[in-house]
Amino acid sequence: NYFIVMSSSTAEFEVGCPPQSTISRVVFSPSQPEHLLASSWDKFSHLYNVEANAKIASFEHAAPVLDCEFVDSNTAFGGGLDKELVRYNLDRGDTTVIGSHDNAIKCIRRCNTQQAIVTGGWDKMVKIWDFRSQEGCLKQVEQPDKVYAMAVAGNNIIVGTAGRHVYIWDIRNLNEVQQRRESSLKFQTRYIEAFPDDSGYVISTVDGKACVEYLDLSAEAQANKFAFKCHRGKEDGTEHIYPVNTIAFHPVYETFATGGSDGYVSVWDKNSKSGVYRSHEYPVGISSLSFNMDGTKLAVATSYLNDEGEKEHPADTIYVRKVTDLNVKPKK
């Protein structure tokens, strides 16, 4: 048994006034450990203070919001099915449309090295925006297919598309792709998250698997990559395999959490290639995870993601869990 299993307890609480539909992403502020942003199919992104357990503001879109991202304590962005990239002024509570894609915006990520926002869309485009100015798109580059997942590692943009393509671009030079890869995993890419040290990424699929990958193409670095099964369970002798919907790295220990449609959160240590922790079962699947900046809290968004078609399901909920070393520290 790889895992220390934790029960639900006073270490966890539900966030009040949760989104009213599927939660597409939760993300903590990079500079304020108590501020959490949540994008949703209810056509809003919602800003919470989790210390006070209070909603601070909501930012409206014309259609479901598929992703959101902080820039700093005062600025964030959201985008989704209305194709528009929207800047949120968190202090004033107002919004500005910065630009758009030709189809839904699926992913939004901050690039600290270039003070840029990177967006990936179902129009097969990745676009770069300066988050300090009101200017539109600075540059854009076409991808092999619809963008499903994206991460930024230093100056590298890691793009996972339909067709299991993984393209790695240098944000400073989009004239040519740095690496063309095919996912090591056989099924559709669901999520990509970069290592905190920017040396690689974890990619997950709809098929209960994840893979730890390294950007360095040397044989020495590539020898460390590995795939593993997760978010699977047996019931009456039948194996059930669930999508791995979300990945989040702990900022201190650099272990990572995965959330699946099985309703569990698992924490893994890539260096020892082993499991560290498994949560109690949540009422429905995990749609998004985020550790706060000092690693003391984990936000867990639970939403039914239509994996089994339309059916009755528990309400969309955000839990905030107090993180202890037992949950995230690698075993010796």
Short mmCIF file of N, CA and C in Angstrom, two decimals, residues 6-169:
data_model
loop_
_atom_site.label_atom_id
_atom_site.label_comp_id
_atom_site.label_asym_id
_atom_site.label_seq_id
_atom_site.Cartn_x
_atom_site.Cartn_y
_atom_site.Cartn_z
N MET A 6 -6.14 9.64 4.24
CA MET A 6 -6.62 10.63 5.20
C MET A 6 -8.14 10.67 5.16
N SER A 7 -8.75 10.79 6.32
CA SER A 7 -10.20 10.93 6.36
C SER A 7 -10.57 12.40 6.27
N SER A 8 -11.83 12.67 5.90
CA SER A 8 -12.28 14.06 5.92
C SER A 8 -12.47 14.46 7.38
N SER A 9 -12.16 15.70 7.70
CA SER A 9 -12.18 16.12 9.11
C SER A 9 -12.29 17.63 9.17
N THR A 10 -12.04 18.16 10.34
CA THR A 10 -12.08 19.61 10.52
C THR A 10 -10.99 20.29 9.71
N ALA A 11 -10.06 19.51 9.15
CA ALA A 11 -8.99 20.10 8.33
C ALA A 11 -9.51 20.57 6.98
N GLU A 12 -10.80 20.37 6.71
CA GLU A 12 -11.36 20.69 5.39
C GLU A 12 -12.71 21.38 5.56
N PHE A 13 -12.97 22.36 4.68
CA PHE A 13 -14.29 22.99 4.72
C PHE A 13 -14.77 23.27 3.30
N GLU A 14 -16.09 23.43 3.15
CA GLU A 14 -16.68 23.79 1.87
C GLU A 14 -16.70 25.31 1.74
N VAL A 15 -16.35 25.80 0.56
CA VAL A 15 -16.40 27.23 0.29
C VAL A 15 -17.86 27.64 0.08
N GLY A 16 -18.26 28.73 0.76
CA GLY A 16 -19.63 29.22 0.63
C GLY A 16 -19.89 29.84 -0.74
N CYS A 17 -21.15 29.87 -1.17
CA CYS A 17 -21.55 30.45 -2.46
C CYS A 17 -20.74 29.87 -3.62
N PRO A 18 -20.72 28.54 -3.78
CA PRO A 18 -19.92 27.96 -4.85
C PRO A 18 -20.53 28.26 -6.22
N PRO A 19 -19.78 28.05 -7.31
CA PRO A 19 -20.35 28.21 -8.65
C PRO A 19 -21.59 27.33 -8.82
N GLN A 20 -22.47 27.77 -9.71
CA GLN A 20 -23.77 27.10 -9.88
C GLN A 20 -23.77 26.06 -11.00
N SER A 21 -22.62 25.82 -11.59
CA SER A 21 -22.51 24.78 -12.62
C SER A 21 -21.09 24.22 -12.58
N THR A 22 -20.77 23.35 -13.51
CA THR A 22 -19.47 22.67 -13.55
C THR A 22 -18.31 23.65 -13.34
N ILE A 23 -17.40 23.29 -12.44
CA ILE A 23 -16.24 24.13 -12.13
C ILE A 23 -15.10 23.69 -13.05
N SER A 24 -14.68 24.58 -13.95
CA SER A 24 -13.64 24.22 -14.92
C SER A 24 -12.24 24.35 -14.33
N ARG A 25 -12.03 25.33 -13.47
CA ARG A 25 -10.71 25.46 -12.83
C ARG A 25 -10.80 26.22 -11.52
N VAL A 26 -9.98 25.81 -10.57
CA VAL A 26 -9.70 26.63 -9.39
C VAL A 26 -8.22 26.94 -9.39
N VAL A 27 -7.87 28.18 -9.04
CA VAL A 27 -6.45 28.55 -9.00
C VAL A 27 -6.24 29.60 -7.91
N PHE A 28 -5.23 29.36 -7.07
CA PHE A 28 -4.88 30.32 -6.02
C PHE A 28 -4.03 31.45 -6.59
N SER A 29 -4.11 32.60 -5.95
CA SER A 29 -3.30 33.76 -6.30
C SER A 29 -1.81 33.46 -6.09
N PRO A 30 -0.93 33.96 -6.97
CA PRO A 30 0.51 33.77 -6.78
C PRO A 30 1.10 34.65 -5.68
N SER A 31 0.30 35.61 -5.16
CA SER A 31 0.86 36.55 -4.18
C SER A 31 0.02 36.69 -2.91
N GLN A 32 -1.20 36.17 -2.92
CA GLN A 32 -2.05 36.25 -1.72
C GLN A 32 -2.58 34.85 -1.40
N PRO A 33 -2.06 34.23 -0.34
CA PRO A 33 -2.35 32.81 -0.10
C PRO A 33 -3.82 32.50 0.18
N GLU A 34 -4.64 33.55 0.45
CA GLU A 34 -6.04 33.30 0.78
C GLU A 34 -6.99 33.55 -0.39
N HIS A 35 -6.48 34.07 -1.52
CA HIS A 35 -7.36 34.41 -2.64
C HIS A 35 -7.41 33.27 -3.67
N LEU A 36 -8.63 32.86 -3.99
CA LEU A 36 -8.87 31.74 -4.90
C LEU A 36 -9.84 32.17 -6.00
N LEU A 37 -9.52 31.85 -7.25
CA LEU A 37 -10.38 32.16 -8.38
C LEU A 37 -10.93 30.85 -8.93
N ALA A 38 -12.21 30.85 -9.29
CA ALA A 38 -12.85 29.65 -9.83
C ALA A 38 -13.65 30.01 -11.08
N SER A 39 -13.33 29.35 -12.21
CA SER A 39 -14.11 29.55 -13.44
C SER A 39 -15.14 28.44 -13.57
N SER A 40 -16.26 28.76 -14.23
CA SER A 40 -17.37 27.80 -14.22
C SER A 40 -18.23 27.90 -15.48
N TRP A 41 -18.94 26.81 -15.71
CA TRP A 41 -19.94 26.78 -16.78
C TRP A 41 -21.16 27.63 -16.43
N ASP A 42 -21.19 28.23 -15.25
CA ASP A 42 -22.29 29.15 -14.91
C ASP A 42 -22.09 30.55 -15.53
N LYS A 43 -21.05 30.67 -16.39
CA LYS A 43 -20.72 31.90 -17.14
C LYS A 43 -20.05 32.97 -16.29
N PHE A 44 -19.52 32.55 -15.14
CA PHE A 44 -18.81 33.48 -14.26
C PHE A 44 -17.47 32.90 -13.85
N SER A 45 -16.53 33.79 -13.51
CA SER A 45 -15.40 33.43 -12.66
C SER A 45 -15.65 34.10 -11.31
N HIS A 46 -15.40 33.37 -10.24
CA HIS A 46 -15.71 33.84 -8.90
C HIS A 46 -14.43 33.97 -8.08
N LEU A 47 -14.27 35.08 -7.39
CA LEU A 47 -13.11 35.32 -6.54
C LEU A 47 -13.51 35.14 -5.08
N TYR A 48 -12.75 34.31 -4.35
CA TYR A 48 -13.04 34.02 -2.95
C TYR A 48 -11.87 34.39 -2.05
N ASN A 49 -12.18 34.77 -0.82
CA ASN A 49 -11.20 34.82 0.26
C ASN A 49 -11.46 33.59 1.12
N VAL A 50 -10.57 32.60 1.03
CA VAL A 50 -10.86 31.34 1.72
C VAL A 50 -10.59 31.43 3.21
N GLU A 51 -9.79 32.40 3.66
CA GLU A 51 -9.60 32.60 5.11
C GLU A 51 -10.91 33.03 5.74
N ALA A 52 -11.59 33.98 5.09
CA ALA A 52 -12.87 34.48 5.60
C ALA A 52 -14.04 33.63 5.12
N ASN A 53 -13.77 32.67 4.23
CA ASN A 53 -14.80 31.88 3.55
C ASN A 53 -15.89 32.79 3.00
N ALA A 54 -15.46 33.73 2.15
CA ALA A 54 -16.39 34.71 1.58
C ALA A 54 -16.10 34.91 0.11
N LYS A 55 -17.18 35.09 -0.67
CA LYS A 55 -17.00 35.46 -2.07
C LYS A 55 -16.78 36.96 -2.14
N ILE A 56 -15.72 37.38 -2.86
CA ILE A 56 -15.37 38.80 -2.97
C ILE A 56 -16.03 39.42 -4.19
N ALA A 57 -16.01 38.69 -5.31
CA ALA A 57 -16.52 39.25 -6.58
C ALA A 57 -16.82 38.13 -7.55
N SER A 58 -17.66 38.45 -8.56
CA SER A 58 -17.91 37.54 -9.67
C SER A 58 -17.75 38.33 -10.97
N PHE A 59 -17.20 37.68 -11.98
CA PHE A 59 -16.90 38.33 -13.26
C PHE A 59 -17.67 37.60 -14.35
N GLU A 60 -18.56 38.32 -15.04
CA GLU A 60 -19.50 37.66 -15.95
C GLU A 60 -18.95 37.57 -17.38
N HIS A 61 -19.22 36.44 -18.01
CA HIS A 61 -18.94 36.20 -19.43
C HIS A 61 -20.26 35.94 -20.14
N ALA A 62 -20.19 35.89 -21.48
CA ALA A 62 -21.40 35.65 -22.27
C ALA A 62 -21.71 34.16 -22.41
N ALA A 63 -20.77 33.31 -22.01
CA ALA A 63 -20.92 31.86 -22.17
C ALA A 63 -20.08 31.17 -21.09
N PRO A 64 -20.17 29.84 -20.96
CA PRO A 64 -19.37 29.14 -19.96
C PRO A 64 -17.88 29.48 -20.04
N VAL A 65 -17.26 29.57 -18.85
CA VAL A 65 -15.85 29.93 -18.72
C VAL A 65 -15.05 28.64 -18.54
N LEU A 66 -14.09 28.39 -19.44
CA LEU A 66 -13.34 27.13 -19.43
C LEU A 66 -12.03 27.21 -18.67
N ASP A 67 -11.53 28.44 -18.43
CA ASP A 67 -10.26 28.56 -17.70
C ASP A 67 -10.12 29.97 -17.15
N CYS A 68 -9.29 30.10 -16.12
CA CYS A 68 -8.99 31.41 -15.53
C CYS A 68 -7.57 31.35 -15.01
N GLU A 69 -6.95 32.52 -14.86
CA GLU A 69 -5.56 32.58 -14.41
C GLU A 69 -5.28 33.92 -13.77
N PHE A 70 -4.59 33.90 -12.62
CA PHE A 70 -4.10 35.13 -12.00
C PHE A 70 -2.87 35.64 -12.72
N VAL A 71 -2.69 36.97 -12.72
CA VAL A 71 -1.42 37.58 -13.09
C VAL A 71 -0.72 38.08 -11.83
N ASP A 72 -1.46 38.80 -11.00
CA ASP A 72 -0.93 39.32 -9.74
C ASP A 72 -2.11 39.54 -8.79
N SER A 73 -1.90 40.27 -7.72
CA SER A 73 -2.96 40.42 -6.71
C SER A 73 -4.15 41.22 -7.23
N ASN A 74 -3.96 41.98 -8.30
CA ASN A 74 -5.03 42.84 -8.79
C ASN A 74 -5.60 42.44 -10.14
N THR A 75 -4.93 41.51 -10.85
CA THR A 75 -5.33 41.22 -12.23
C THR A 75 -5.43 39.72 -12.47
N ALA A 76 -6.48 39.33 -13.18
CA ALA A 76 -6.63 37.94 -13.61
C ALA A 76 -7.29 37.94 -14.98
N PHE A 77 -7.31 36.77 -15.61
CA PHE A 77 -7.92 36.63 -16.93
C PHE A 77 -8.85 35.41 -16.93
N GLY A 78 -9.85 35.47 -17.82
CA GLY A 78 -10.73 34.33 -18.02
C GLY A 78 -11.10 34.21 -19.48
N GLY A 79 -11.47 33.01 -19.89
CA GLY A 79 -11.89 32.79 -21.27
C GLY A 79 -12.66 31.49 -21.38
N GLY A 80 -13.41 31.35 -22.48
CA GLY A 80 -14.20 30.13 -22.63
C GLY A 80 -14.93 30.06 -23.94
N LEU A 81 -16.19 29.61 -23.86
CA LEU A 81 -16.96 29.32 -25.07
C LEU A 81 -17.36 30.56 -25.85
N ASP A 82 -17.29 31.76 -25.23
CA ASP A 82 -17.61 32.98 -26.00
C ASP A 82 -16.41 33.48 -26.81
N LYS A 83 -15.26 32.76 -26.72
CA LYS A 83 -14.06 33.00 -27.53
C LYS A 83 -13.27 34.23 -27.11
N GLU A 84 -13.74 34.98 -26.12
CA GLU A 84 -13.10 36.24 -25.74
C GLU A 84 -12.19 36.07 -24.53
N LEU A 85 -11.00 36.73 -24.62
CA LEU A 85 -10.10 36.79 -23.47
C LEU A 85 -10.47 38.04 -22.68
N VAL A 86 -10.83 37.83 -21.43
CA VAL A 86 -11.34 38.91 -20.58
C VAL A 86 -10.38 39.16 -19.42
N ARG A 87 -10.00 40.42 -19.25
CA ARG A 87 -9.17 40.81 -18.11
C ARG A 87 -10.08 41.21 -16.95
N TYR A 88 -9.77 40.71 -15.74
CA TYR A 88 -10.52 41.07 -14.54
C TYR A 88 -9.68 42.04 -13.71
N ASN A 89 -10.26 43.18 -13.36
CA ASN A 89 -9.65 44.05 -12.35
C ASN A 89 -10.22 43.61 -11.00
N LEU A 90 -9.40 42.94 -10.21
CA LEU A 90 -9.90 42.31 -8.98
C LEU A 90 -10.25 43.33 -7.91
N ASP A 91 -9.58 44.49 -7.92
CA ASP A 91 -9.89 45.54 -6.94
C ASP A 91 -11.22 46.21 -7.25
N ARG A 92 -11.39 46.58 -8.49
CA ARG A 92 -12.62 47.30 -8.87
C ARG A 92 -13.79 46.37 -9.18
N GLY A 93 -13.47 45.13 -9.53
CA GLY A 93 -14.53 44.18 -9.86
C GLY A 93 -15.07 44.32 -11.27
N ASP A 94 -14.30 44.99 -12.17
CA ASP A 94 -14.79 45.16 -13.54
C ASP A 94 -13.98 44.33 -14.53
N THR A 95 -14.46 44.29 -15.78
CA THR A 95 -13.85 43.44 -16.80
C THR A 95 -13.57 44.24 -18.08
N THR A 96 -12.56 43.79 -18.85
CA THR A 96 -12.22 44.38 -20.15
C THR A 96 -11.93 43.24 -21.12
N VAL A 97 -12.53 43.28 -22.30
CA VAL A 97 -12.21 42.29 -23.33
C VAL A 97 -10.90 42.72 -24.00
N ILE A 98 -9.90 41.82 -23.99
CA ILE A 98 -8.58 42.12 -24.53
C ILE A 98 -8.47 41.68 -26.00
N GLY A 99 -9.15 40.61 -26.34
CA GLY A 99 -9.08 40.07 -27.69
C GLY A 99 -9.83 38.75 -27.74
N SER A 100 -9.62 37.99 -28.82
CA SER A 100 -10.41 36.76 -28.96
C SER A 100 -9.68 35.72 -29.80
N HIS A 101 -10.22 34.50 -29.74
CA HIS A 101 -9.86 33.40 -30.64
C HIS A 101 -11.04 33.21 -31.59
N ASP A 102 -10.85 32.34 -32.61
CA ASP A 102 -11.94 32.05 -33.55
C ASP A 102 -12.81 30.90 -33.08
N ASN A 103 -12.44 30.29 -31.97
CA ASN A 103 -13.26 29.26 -31.34
C ASN A 103 -13.00 29.37 -29.85
N ALA A 104 -13.55 28.45 -29.08
CA ALA A 104 -13.45 28.55 -27.62
C ALA A 104 -12.00 28.64 -27.14
N ILE A 105 -11.79 29.43 -26.10
CA ILE A 105 -10.49 29.47 -25.40
C ILE A 105 -10.52 28.36 -24.35
N LYS A 106 -9.62 27.39 -24.48
CA LYS A 106 -9.62 26.25 -23.57
C LYS A 106 -8.65 26.43 -22.41
N CYS A 107 -7.48 27.06 -22.68
CA CYS A 107 -6.43 27.15 -21.65
C CYS A 107 -5.87 28.57 -21.57
N ILE A 108 -5.60 29.02 -20.34
CA ILE A 108 -4.96 30.32 -20.10
C ILE A 108 -3.85 30.10 -19.07
N ARG A 109 -2.63 30.50 -19.42
CA ARG A 109 -1.52 30.36 -18.48
C ARG A 109 -0.66 31.62 -18.47
N ARG A 110 -0.09 31.92 -17.32
CA ARG A 110 0.80 33.06 -17.13
C ARG A 110 2.22 32.64 -17.48
N CYS A 111 2.96 33.50 -18.16
CA CYS A 111 4.40 33.28 -18.41
C CYS A 111 5.16 34.39 -17.71
N ASN A 112 5.72 34.07 -16.55
CA ASN A 112 6.38 35.09 -15.73
C ASN A 112 7.63 35.65 -16.40
N THR A 113 8.35 34.83 -17.15
CA THR A 113 9.62 35.29 -17.72
C THR A 113 9.41 36.41 -18.75
N GLN A 114 8.25 36.40 -19.43
CA GLN A 114 7.99 37.38 -20.48
C GLN A 114 6.84 38.34 -20.12
N GLN A 115 6.35 38.25 -18.88
CA GLN A 115 5.20 39.06 -18.44
C GLN A 115 4.07 38.96 -19.48
N ALA A 116 3.74 37.72 -19.80
CA ALA A 116 2.74 37.47 -20.84
C ALA A 116 1.68 36.50 -20.35
N ILE A 117 0.53 36.56 -21.01
CA ILE A 117 -0.52 35.57 -20.85
C ILE A 117 -0.54 34.75 -22.14
N VAL A 118 -0.61 33.44 -22.00
CA VAL A 118 -0.64 32.52 -23.14
C VAL A 118 -2.01 31.85 -23.15
N THR A 119 -2.68 31.87 -24.32
CA THR A 119 -3.98 31.23 -24.44
C THR A 119 -3.92 30.16 -25.52
N GLY A 120 -4.65 29.08 -25.30
CA GLY A 120 -4.77 28.00 -26.29
C GLY A 120 -6.23 27.76 -26.57
N GLY A 121 -6.58 27.58 -27.85
CA GLY A 121 -7.99 27.49 -28.21
C GLY A 121 -8.34 26.28 -29.05
N TRP A 122 -9.65 26.07 -29.18
CA TRP A 122 -10.17 25.03 -30.07
C TRP A 122 -10.04 25.44 -31.54
N ASP A 123 -9.56 26.67 -31.80
CA ASP A 123 -9.28 27.11 -33.18
C ASP A 123 -7.87 26.69 -33.61
N LYS A 124 -7.22 25.83 -32.82
CA LYS A 124 -5.87 25.30 -33.10
C LYS A 124 -4.79 26.37 -32.96
N MET A 125 -5.09 27.46 -32.27
CA MET A 125 -4.12 28.55 -32.12
C MET A 125 -3.64 28.68 -30.67
N VAL A 126 -2.36 29.04 -30.53
CA VAL A 126 -1.82 29.53 -29.26
C VAL A 126 -1.49 31.00 -29.48
N LYS A 127 -1.95 31.87 -28.57
CA LYS A 127 -1.74 33.31 -28.71
C LYS A 127 -1.04 33.86 -27.46
N ILE A 128 -0.21 34.87 -27.69
CA ILE A 128 0.56 35.51 -26.61
C ILE A 128 0.03 36.94 -26.44
N TRP A 129 -0.20 37.33 -25.18
CA TRP A 129 -0.72 38.66 -24.86
C TRP A 129 0.14 39.28 -23.78
N ASP A 130 0.42 40.59 -23.87
CA ASP A 130 1.15 41.31 -22.82
C ASP A 130 0.17 41.66 -21.72
N PHE A 131 0.39 41.12 -20.51
CA PHE A 131 -0.61 41.37 -19.47
C PHE A 131 -0.49 42.76 -18.84
N ARG A 132 0.52 43.56 -19.24
CA ARG A 132 0.65 44.90 -18.67
C ARG A 132 -0.08 45.94 -19.50
N SER A 133 -0.36 45.63 -20.78
CA SER A 133 -0.91 46.66 -21.67
C SER A 133 -2.30 46.29 -22.15
N GLN A 134 -2.96 47.24 -22.78
CA GLN A 134 -4.29 47.01 -23.35
C GLN A 134 -4.19 46.50 -24.80
N GLU A 135 -2.95 46.34 -25.28
CA GLU A 135 -2.78 45.89 -26.66
C GLU A 135 -3.38 44.51 -26.85
N GLY A 136 -3.70 44.22 -28.11
CA GLY A 136 -4.25 42.90 -28.42
C GLY A 136 -3.17 41.84 -28.45
N CYS A 137 -3.40 40.82 -29.25
CA CYS A 137 -2.50 39.69 -29.36
C CYS A 137 -1.14 40.13 -29.92
N LEU A 138 -0.04 39.75 -29.24
CA LEU A 138 1.30 40.12 -29.67
C LEU A 138 1.79 39.19 -30.78
N LYS A 139 1.52 37.90 -30.62
CA LYS A 139 1.90 36.92 -31.63
C LYS A 139 1.07 35.67 -31.45
N GLN A 140 1.03 34.87 -32.50
CA GLN A 140 0.23 33.65 -32.44
C GLN A 140 0.89 32.59 -33.30
N VAL A 141 0.58 31.33 -33.00
CA VAL A 141 1.16 30.23 -33.76
C VAL A 141 0.16 29.08 -33.83
N GLU A 142 0.02 28.49 -35.02
CA GLU A 142 -0.96 27.42 -35.21
C GLU A 142 -0.42 26.10 -34.66
N GLN A 143 -1.34 25.30 -34.12
CA GLN A 143 -1.02 23.99 -33.57
C GLN A 143 -1.57 22.89 -34.50
N PRO A 144 -1.15 21.64 -34.30
CA PRO A 144 -1.62 20.58 -35.19
C PRO A 144 -3.10 20.26 -35.06
N ASP A 145 -3.71 20.62 -33.93
CA ASP A 145 -5.13 20.31 -33.72
C ASP A 145 -5.65 21.19 -32.58
N LYS A 146 -6.91 20.95 -32.19
CA LYS A 146 -7.51 21.70 -31.08
C LYS A 146 -6.65 21.58 -29.82
N VAL A 147 -6.46 22.70 -29.11
CA VAL A 147 -5.69 22.68 -27.86
C VAL A 147 -6.60 22.16 -26.73
N TYR A 148 -6.13 21.10 -26.07
CA TYR A 148 -6.87 20.50 -24.95
C TYR A 148 -6.23 20.82 -23.60
N ALA A 149 -4.90 20.99 -23.59
CA ALA A 149 -4.18 21.20 -22.33
C ALA A 149 -2.91 21.99 -22.63
N MET A 150 -2.45 22.75 -21.63
CA MET A 150 -1.28 23.59 -21.86
C MET A 150 -0.62 23.94 -20.53
N ALA A 151 0.71 24.04 -20.56
CA ALA A 151 1.46 24.46 -19.38
C ALA A 151 2.61 25.34 -19.85
N VAL A 152 3.10 26.19 -18.95
CA VAL A 152 4.26 27.04 -19.23
C VAL A 152 5.36 26.66 -18.25
N ALA A 153 6.56 26.38 -18.81
CA ALA A 153 7.73 26.03 -18.00
C ALA A 153 8.86 26.97 -18.39
N GLY A 154 9.06 28.04 -17.61
CA GLY A 154 10.05 29.05 -17.97
C GLY A 154 9.64 29.73 -19.27
N ASN A 155 10.48 29.62 -20.31
CA ASN A 155 10.12 30.17 -21.63
C ASN A 155 9.47 29.14 -22.54
N ASN A 156 9.26 27.93 -22.03
CA ASN A 156 8.67 26.87 -22.85
C ASN A 156 7.16 26.82 -22.67
N ILE A 157 6.46 26.74 -23.79
CA ILE A 157 5.01 26.50 -23.77
C ILE A 157 4.79 25.06 -24.21
N ILE A 158 4.17 24.26 -23.34
CA ILE A 158 3.92 22.85 -23.63
C ILE A 158 2.45 22.71 -23.98
N VAL A 159 2.15 22.30 -25.21
CA VAL A 159 0.78 22.30 -25.73
C VAL A 159 0.36 20.87 -26.04
N GLY A 160 -0.72 20.43 -25.41
CA GLY A 160 -1.29 19.12 -25.72
C GLY A 160 -2.56 19.32 -26.53
N THR A 161 -2.64 18.65 -27.69
CA THR A 161 -3.79 18.84 -28.57
C THR A 161 -4.55 17.54 -28.79
N ALA A 162 -5.67 17.65 -29.49
CA ALA A 162 -6.35 16.46 -29.99
C ALA A 162 -5.36 15.67 -30.84
N GLY A 163 -5.59 14.38 -30.97
CA GLY A 163 -4.67 13.56 -31.75
C GLY A 163 -3.41 13.19 -30.99
N ARG A 164 -3.37 13.48 -29.68
CA ARG A 164 -2.26 13.10 -28.78
C ARG A 164 -0.94 13.77 -29.13
N HIS A 165 -1.00 14.89 -29.86
CA HIS A 165 0.22 15.65 -30.13
C HIS A 165 0.64 16.44 -28.89
N VAL A 166 1.95 16.55 -28.68
CA VAL A 166 2.50 17.47 -27.68
C VAL A 166 3.57 18.30 -28.40
N TYR A 167 3.33 19.61 -28.51
CA TYR A 167 4.28 20.53 -29.15
C TYR A 167 4.88 21.42 -28.08
N ILE A 168 6.19 21.62 -28.15
CA ILE A 168 6.88 22.47 -27.19
C ILE A 168 7.48 23.65 -27.95
N TRP A 169 7.08 24.85 -27.55
CA TRP A 169 7.49 26.09 -28.20
C TRP A 169 8.30 26.94 -27.24
#
